[in-house]
Amino acid sequence: MAPCASLLLPLFAILATLPIIQSVPTFFPGPSYDQSLAKIPKASKPKIPYKTHYFPQVLDHFTFQPKSSKIFYQKYLVNSHYWHRGAPIFVYTGNEGDIEWFAANTGFLLDIAPKFRALLVFIEHRFYGESMPFGNKSYKSAETLGYLNSQQALADFALLIRSLKHNLSSEASPVVVFGGSYGGMLAAWFRMKYPHIAIGALASSAPILQFDDITPWSSFYDAVSQDFKEASLNCYEVIKGSWAELEALSAQKEGLAELSRTFRACQDLHSLDSVWEWLWSAFVYTAMVNYPTEANFMMPLPAYPVQAMCKIIDGFPSGASKITRVFAAASLYYNYSRAEKCFKLEHGPDAHGLHGWNWQACTEMVMPMTCSEESMFPTSSFSYKEFAEDCMKTFGVKPRPHWITTEFGGKRIDLVLKRSGGNIIFSNGMQDPWSRGGLVLLFLFGILFSFQLTINGIYCGFLRHNNS
Amino acid sequence: MAPCASLLLPLFAILATLPIIQSVPTFFPGPSYDQSLAKIPKASKPKIPYKTHYFPQVLDHFTFQPKSSKIFYQKYLVNSHYWHRGAPIFVYTGNEGDIEWFAANTGFLLDIAPKFRALLVFIEHRFYGESMPFGNKSYKSAETLGYLNSQQALADFALLIRSLKHNLSSEASPVVVFGGSYGGMLAAWFRMKYPHIAIGALASSAPILQFDDITPWSSFYDAVSQDFKEASLNCYEVIKGSWAELEALSAQKEGLAELSRTFRACQDLHSLDSVWEWLWSAFVYTAMVNYPTEANFMMPLPAYPVQAMCKIIDGFPSGASKITRVFAAASLYYNYSRAEKCFKLEHGPDAHGLHGWNWQACTEMVMPMTCSEESMFPTSSFSYKEFAEDCMKTFGVKPRPHWITTEFGGKRIDLVLKRSGGNIIFSNGMQDPWSRGGLVLLFLFGILFSFQLTINGIYCGFLRHNNS
């Protein structure tokens, strides 16, 4: 019942609305409304023209069985408006979604492209968007999904970038990789593993330390809670108290019926889980996109949406129930445009099969998460045994919980980066709950990193460095 | 017919005595005598006690299909005689052969172990020695061999080292990796790809630039030839002229019969190829192990065996044929101990199936090689098309000729290493033909690398560095 996610999709569990979530609620607490990538509004299309290309990509870079060399077509977008040959190439290392969505929401690259006369390239991650190695059978089973993981994705990027540079006769162009969330992890790891291809990386909101026991398991939800607490102590307390109120109501006769009405459910609710998950998603994703301006990445939202939510909660007369308040707050997330007449709190049977991240979470991306007493969510623990059992049941696969830190490191990463790769900007807003699993805390604790002063300055720095 | 190898086993084609070699002589010019790993003399057993262990290793680190998680047992040797907890761990990254052989022939590690109170670990490479993922069916087909490649091997090392340190409660122990030949390439690449696990590497005779067009394709055989030319111009000219003399003789009636007698073949020869390959192997491998002391790595040999060979060639009376001279010289390689009454120049039908390197050469380790007019071998060119056809015919696999340089880099590697990993000692004797594909030439051309002054000094340096 606990809405705290032991595995959270890095940025958009919102995309992973699958029935499997229902069967493993503790570990796949995806939202219970019918929202999927396929429904991304047209406004998410890139605002400047990108030319779409498809690269013949190798299915398996790390084995050489006859079937390993199967080719699939990987989508990538190119804007050469500002570019001249030999100038830098800025590559967005796509994450778990349609690449056009990322292209539409990565303004920084567009902002700096003219200054550097840079070529912009957005590469879609295998098994997302249109880049399906087995077409519409890509998600069929562990046999096909087996090829979906970060190392294969990094190798895809390497092969594509090398080919692109060759075809453009621009082998000397410095390449800088960019990414946010899981894409940020990929950007950082790409620079670490392929320093001969990328001279630097901007890894935004990239929780590369959210593995093993490097980051305290409760830190993510503590950070979400802290955001709300900072906006308003009362707001935090209302949300924290709402779960028990919901549970008590649902235990009553006709409780679910009342909840269905209160939450304006399009269809009668069958369990409290969907309400919890609906609220949980609203609070967690709003904390993730608590941007200082109006934006429309996850959902259309006003500037500082956490503060806006708390204003709603605090604005009720003193006698109002916590349930009424949290519903109103969550409605800001789901219905800022006020277009929705009712909410689809439970999955329909035909929810879209975009559960790629759940697969990744069940194989390599094992990020243990708990909710502490300090969080505004019900407390929860993490049991690796249960998690592994759920993954086996859902996907027929056993997680490798220590693989990411074996492959990419994590412990004492500050020293490792200092002595090896470097040239990676880890950029996090401190209100971003993912900052706790990123490298920002290292700054706070004074364990050096000399970069991240002014991003622009550093870009100039390492581009000059490469060209010198 | 040309004995020049477009694909040469890095150190010991000697191990790859398979019938397939006969079917693709141009690309798999392995020696034609019956010598294999299984026949390594007992003298090759490690001289100091190593305890043998077997690590439960994951079959495929980079896919997550149900079968990927199959476990096989990877052999490794440990000597803890000098070690105390927290002291360095020196790891030999095993290459294409039985790990005991490498342990027996890597004296440097033993020499420095007491000084550093180091733990010594020799890890066997998957698909070699006893570390067979599919038991005696490991070499059955491309389906099983598909898992044999360098990236999987590096991941094996990473997993094993991490587990070992954990089990020894020595997570803070600095790890330095060592390797020679292909093992040296692995050591260098391991430091580059896993800087969070290894703080440095000694890559001895590691031709990591022998790919694509980074190193001139003729450089390897030019270097072999140069070694002989430096020993004696006449010796070089006799060898260079011997191939035509052999060809002329074999074209005569009874020519092969005469060659069988001259070369003391145990069985009548069926083609000139085997004679060429037998000679070719003797000259090439002797150049590779032209050590200043008596040694027994490939074969028992005197100090400076190239010079010894040339002394034999030059010592004949002036009327002696070139054929007689080169046979006598090659006999030094095959019969220094004078125990052989005859030579097995052609493969027997039951030659041992240790052709792992041929598989690797046909997939990722594509090292184009040619013989120039300057070499002492018949001139030859390299046709990728023919090579790929042969690989498809032999293994049912298509090579990926640019994969190694995509995965590990190569071009401008001096700059890449300077700005990223570093802490790698590339050690080559300049007479070693593999030095041309290594990083030593960079020194010669003045393109910096500040290390390799005194090896010991540097070790002290980077161990202190890590402990500080």
Short mmCIF file of C-alpha atoms in Angstrom, two decimals, chain A residues 58 60-69 142-149 151-152 155 158-159 162 171-172 191-197 199 212 359 363-364 395-398 400 402-412 416 419-422 465-468, chain B residues 58 60-69 142-149 151-152 155 158-159 162 171-172 191-197 199 212 359 363-364 395-398 400 402-412 416 419-422 465-468:
data_model
loop_
_atom_site.label_atom_id
_atom_site.label_comp_id
_atom_site.label_asym_id
_atom_site.label_seq_id
_atom_site.Cartn_x
_atom_site.Cartn_y
_atom_site.Cartn_z
CA VAL A 58 24.00 -3.07 -34.27
CA ASP A 60 24.40 -6.36 -29.60
CA HIS A 61 27.79 -4.69 -29.39
CA PHE A 62 29.19 -7.08 -26.83
CA THR A 63 28.56 -10.51 -28.22
CA PHE A 64 29.29 -11.93 -31.64
CA GLN A 65 26.63 -14.53 -32.14
CA PRO A 66 25.17 -14.53 -35.64
CA LYS A 67 22.05 -12.75 -34.40
CA SER A 68 24.09 -10.12 -32.54
CA SER A 69 24.82 -8.28 -35.77
CA ALA A 142 13.07 -10.96 -21.74
CA GLU A 143 14.57 -12.43 -24.91
CA THR A 144 13.97 -9.20 -26.80
CA LEU A 145 14.18 -6.78 -23.87
CA GLY A 146 17.50 -8.35 -22.91
CA TYR A 147 19.21 -5.92 -25.26
CA LEU A 148 17.80 -2.88 -23.47
CA ASN A 149 20.41 -1.50 -21.10
CA GLN A 151 25.94 -0.10 -21.88
CA GLN A 152 24.39 -1.07 -25.17
CA ALA A 155 27.86 1.86 -27.48
CA ALA A 158 29.63 5.81 -29.82
CA LEU A 159 29.01 4.07 -33.11
CA ARG A 162 31.76 8.14 -35.04
CA GLU A 171 36.49 13.95 -37.42
CA ALA A 172 38.28 16.76 -35.61
CA ARG A 191 32.35 10.80 -21.09
CA MET A 192 33.83 8.38 -18.56
CA LYS A 193 33.77 5.34 -20.85
CA TYR A 194 34.37 7.02 -24.21
CA PRO A 195 36.78 9.90 -23.53
CA HIS A 196 38.18 9.40 -27.02
CA ILE A 197 34.81 10.38 -28.45
CA ILE A 199 35.65 15.74 -24.63
CA ASP A 212 23.97 0.31 -3.82
CA TRP A 359 12.69 -3.44 -17.26
CA THR A 363 17.94 -5.58 -14.41
CA GLU A 364 20.67 -2.99 -13.93
CA PHE A 395 9.91 -10.12 -16.38
CA GLY A 396 11.48 -13.50 -15.72
CA VAL A 397 14.75 -11.78 -14.94
CA LYS A 398 17.01 -11.52 -11.91
CA ARG A 400 22.08 -7.40 -10.84
CA HIS A 402 25.78 -4.21 -7.94
CA TRP A 403 26.39 -4.16 -11.65
CA ILE A 404 26.07 -0.42 -12.28
CA THR A 405 28.61 0.43 -9.59
CA THR A 406 30.91 -2.28 -10.91
CA GLU A 407 30.66 -1.01 -14.46
CA PHE A 408 30.62 2.73 -13.80
CA GLY A 409 31.87 3.12 -10.26
CA GLY A 410 30.26 5.33 -7.68
CA LYS A 411 32.09 5.09 -4.40
CA ARG A 412 34.72 7.80 -4.04
CA VAL A 416 38.14 8.71 -9.56
CA ARG A 419 42.23 11.33 -11.59
CA SER A 420 40.61 10.15 -14.79
CA GLY A 421 37.90 11.53 -17.02
CA GLY A 422 36.69 14.78 -15.57
CA HIS A 465 41.29 22.90 -24.64
CA ASN A 466 40.40 20.45 -27.36
CA ASN A 467 41.16 22.77 -30.20
CA SER A 468 44.46 23.89 -28.82
CA VAL B 58 28.31 -14.18 -15.32
CA ASP B 60 26.98 -12.10 -20.50
CA HIS B 61 27.45 -8.82 -18.67
CA PHE B 62 25.83 -6.71 -21.34
CA THR B 63 22.51 -8.35 -22.03
CA PHE B 64 19.81 -9.46 -19.65
CA GLN B 65 18.18 -12.35 -21.40
CA PRO B 66 17.38 -15.26 -19.11
CA LYS B 67 20.39 -17.19 -20.41
CA SER B 68 22.71 -14.20 -19.95
CA SER B 69 22.93 -14.83 -16.23
CA ALA B 142 29.34 -19.00 -33.07
CA GLU B 143 26.44 -19.34 -30.63
CA THR B 144 28.79 -20.32 -27.83
CA LEU B 145 31.91 -18.48 -29.00
CA GLY B 146 29.83 -15.32 -29.31
CA TYR B 147 30.57 -14.59 -25.66
CA LEU B 148 34.32 -14.62 -26.21
CA ASN B 149 35.56 -11.07 -26.56
CA GLN B 151 34.76 -6.39 -23.31
CA GLN B 152 33.22 -9.40 -21.63
CA ALA B 155 33.86 -7.04 -17.16
CA ALA B 158 35.93 -6.07 -12.80
CA LEU B 159 33.40 -8.35 -11.16
CA ARG B 162 35.43 -6.31 -6.74
CA GLU B 171 38.15 -2.51 -0.43
CA ALA B 172 40.70 0.26 0.04
CA ARG B 191 42.59 0.98 -16.58
CA MET B 192 40.91 3.14 -19.23
CA LYS B 193 37.44 1.64 -18.80
CA TYR B 194 37.51 0.83 -15.08
CA PRO B 195 39.53 3.63 -13.45
CA HIS B 196 37.38 3.20 -10.35
CA ILE B 197 38.79 -0.30 -9.94
CA ILE B 199 44.61 2.88 -10.25
CA ASP B 212 42.23 0.28 -38.43
CA TRP B 359 37.68 -16.32 -33.34
CA THR B 363 35.17 -10.66 -34.76
CA GLU B 364 36.76 -7.71 -32.98
CA PHE B 395 33.01 -19.20 -38.15
CA GLY B 396 29.79 -17.94 -39.68
CA VAL B 397 30.55 -14.48 -38.36
CA LYS B 398 31.14 -11.06 -39.87
CA ARG B 400 33.54 -5.61 -37.02
CA HIS B 402 36.21 -0.63 -36.56
CA TRP B 403 34.73 -1.78 -33.29
CA ILE B 404 37.89 -1.88 -31.18
CA THR B 405 38.80 1.70 -32.05
CA THR B 406 35.21 2.77 -31.40
CA GLU B 407 35.14 1.06 -28.03
CA PHE B 408 38.67 1.82 -26.86
CA GLY B 409 39.90 4.59 -29.11
CA GLY B 410 43.27 4.66 -30.74
CA LYS B 411 43.67 7.75 -32.85
CA ARG B 412 45.34 10.56 -30.93
CA VAL B 416 43.06 11.13 -24.80
CA ARG B 419 43.32 14.09 -20.47
CA SER B 420 41.66 11.06 -19.01
CA GLY B 421 42.93 7.81 -17.56
CA GLY B 422 46.68 7.87 -17.65
CA HIS B 465 49.12 8.76 -4.87
CA ASN B 466 46.25 6.42 -4.11
CA ASN B 467 47.05 6.08 -0.46
CA SER B 468 47.48 9.76 0.14
#
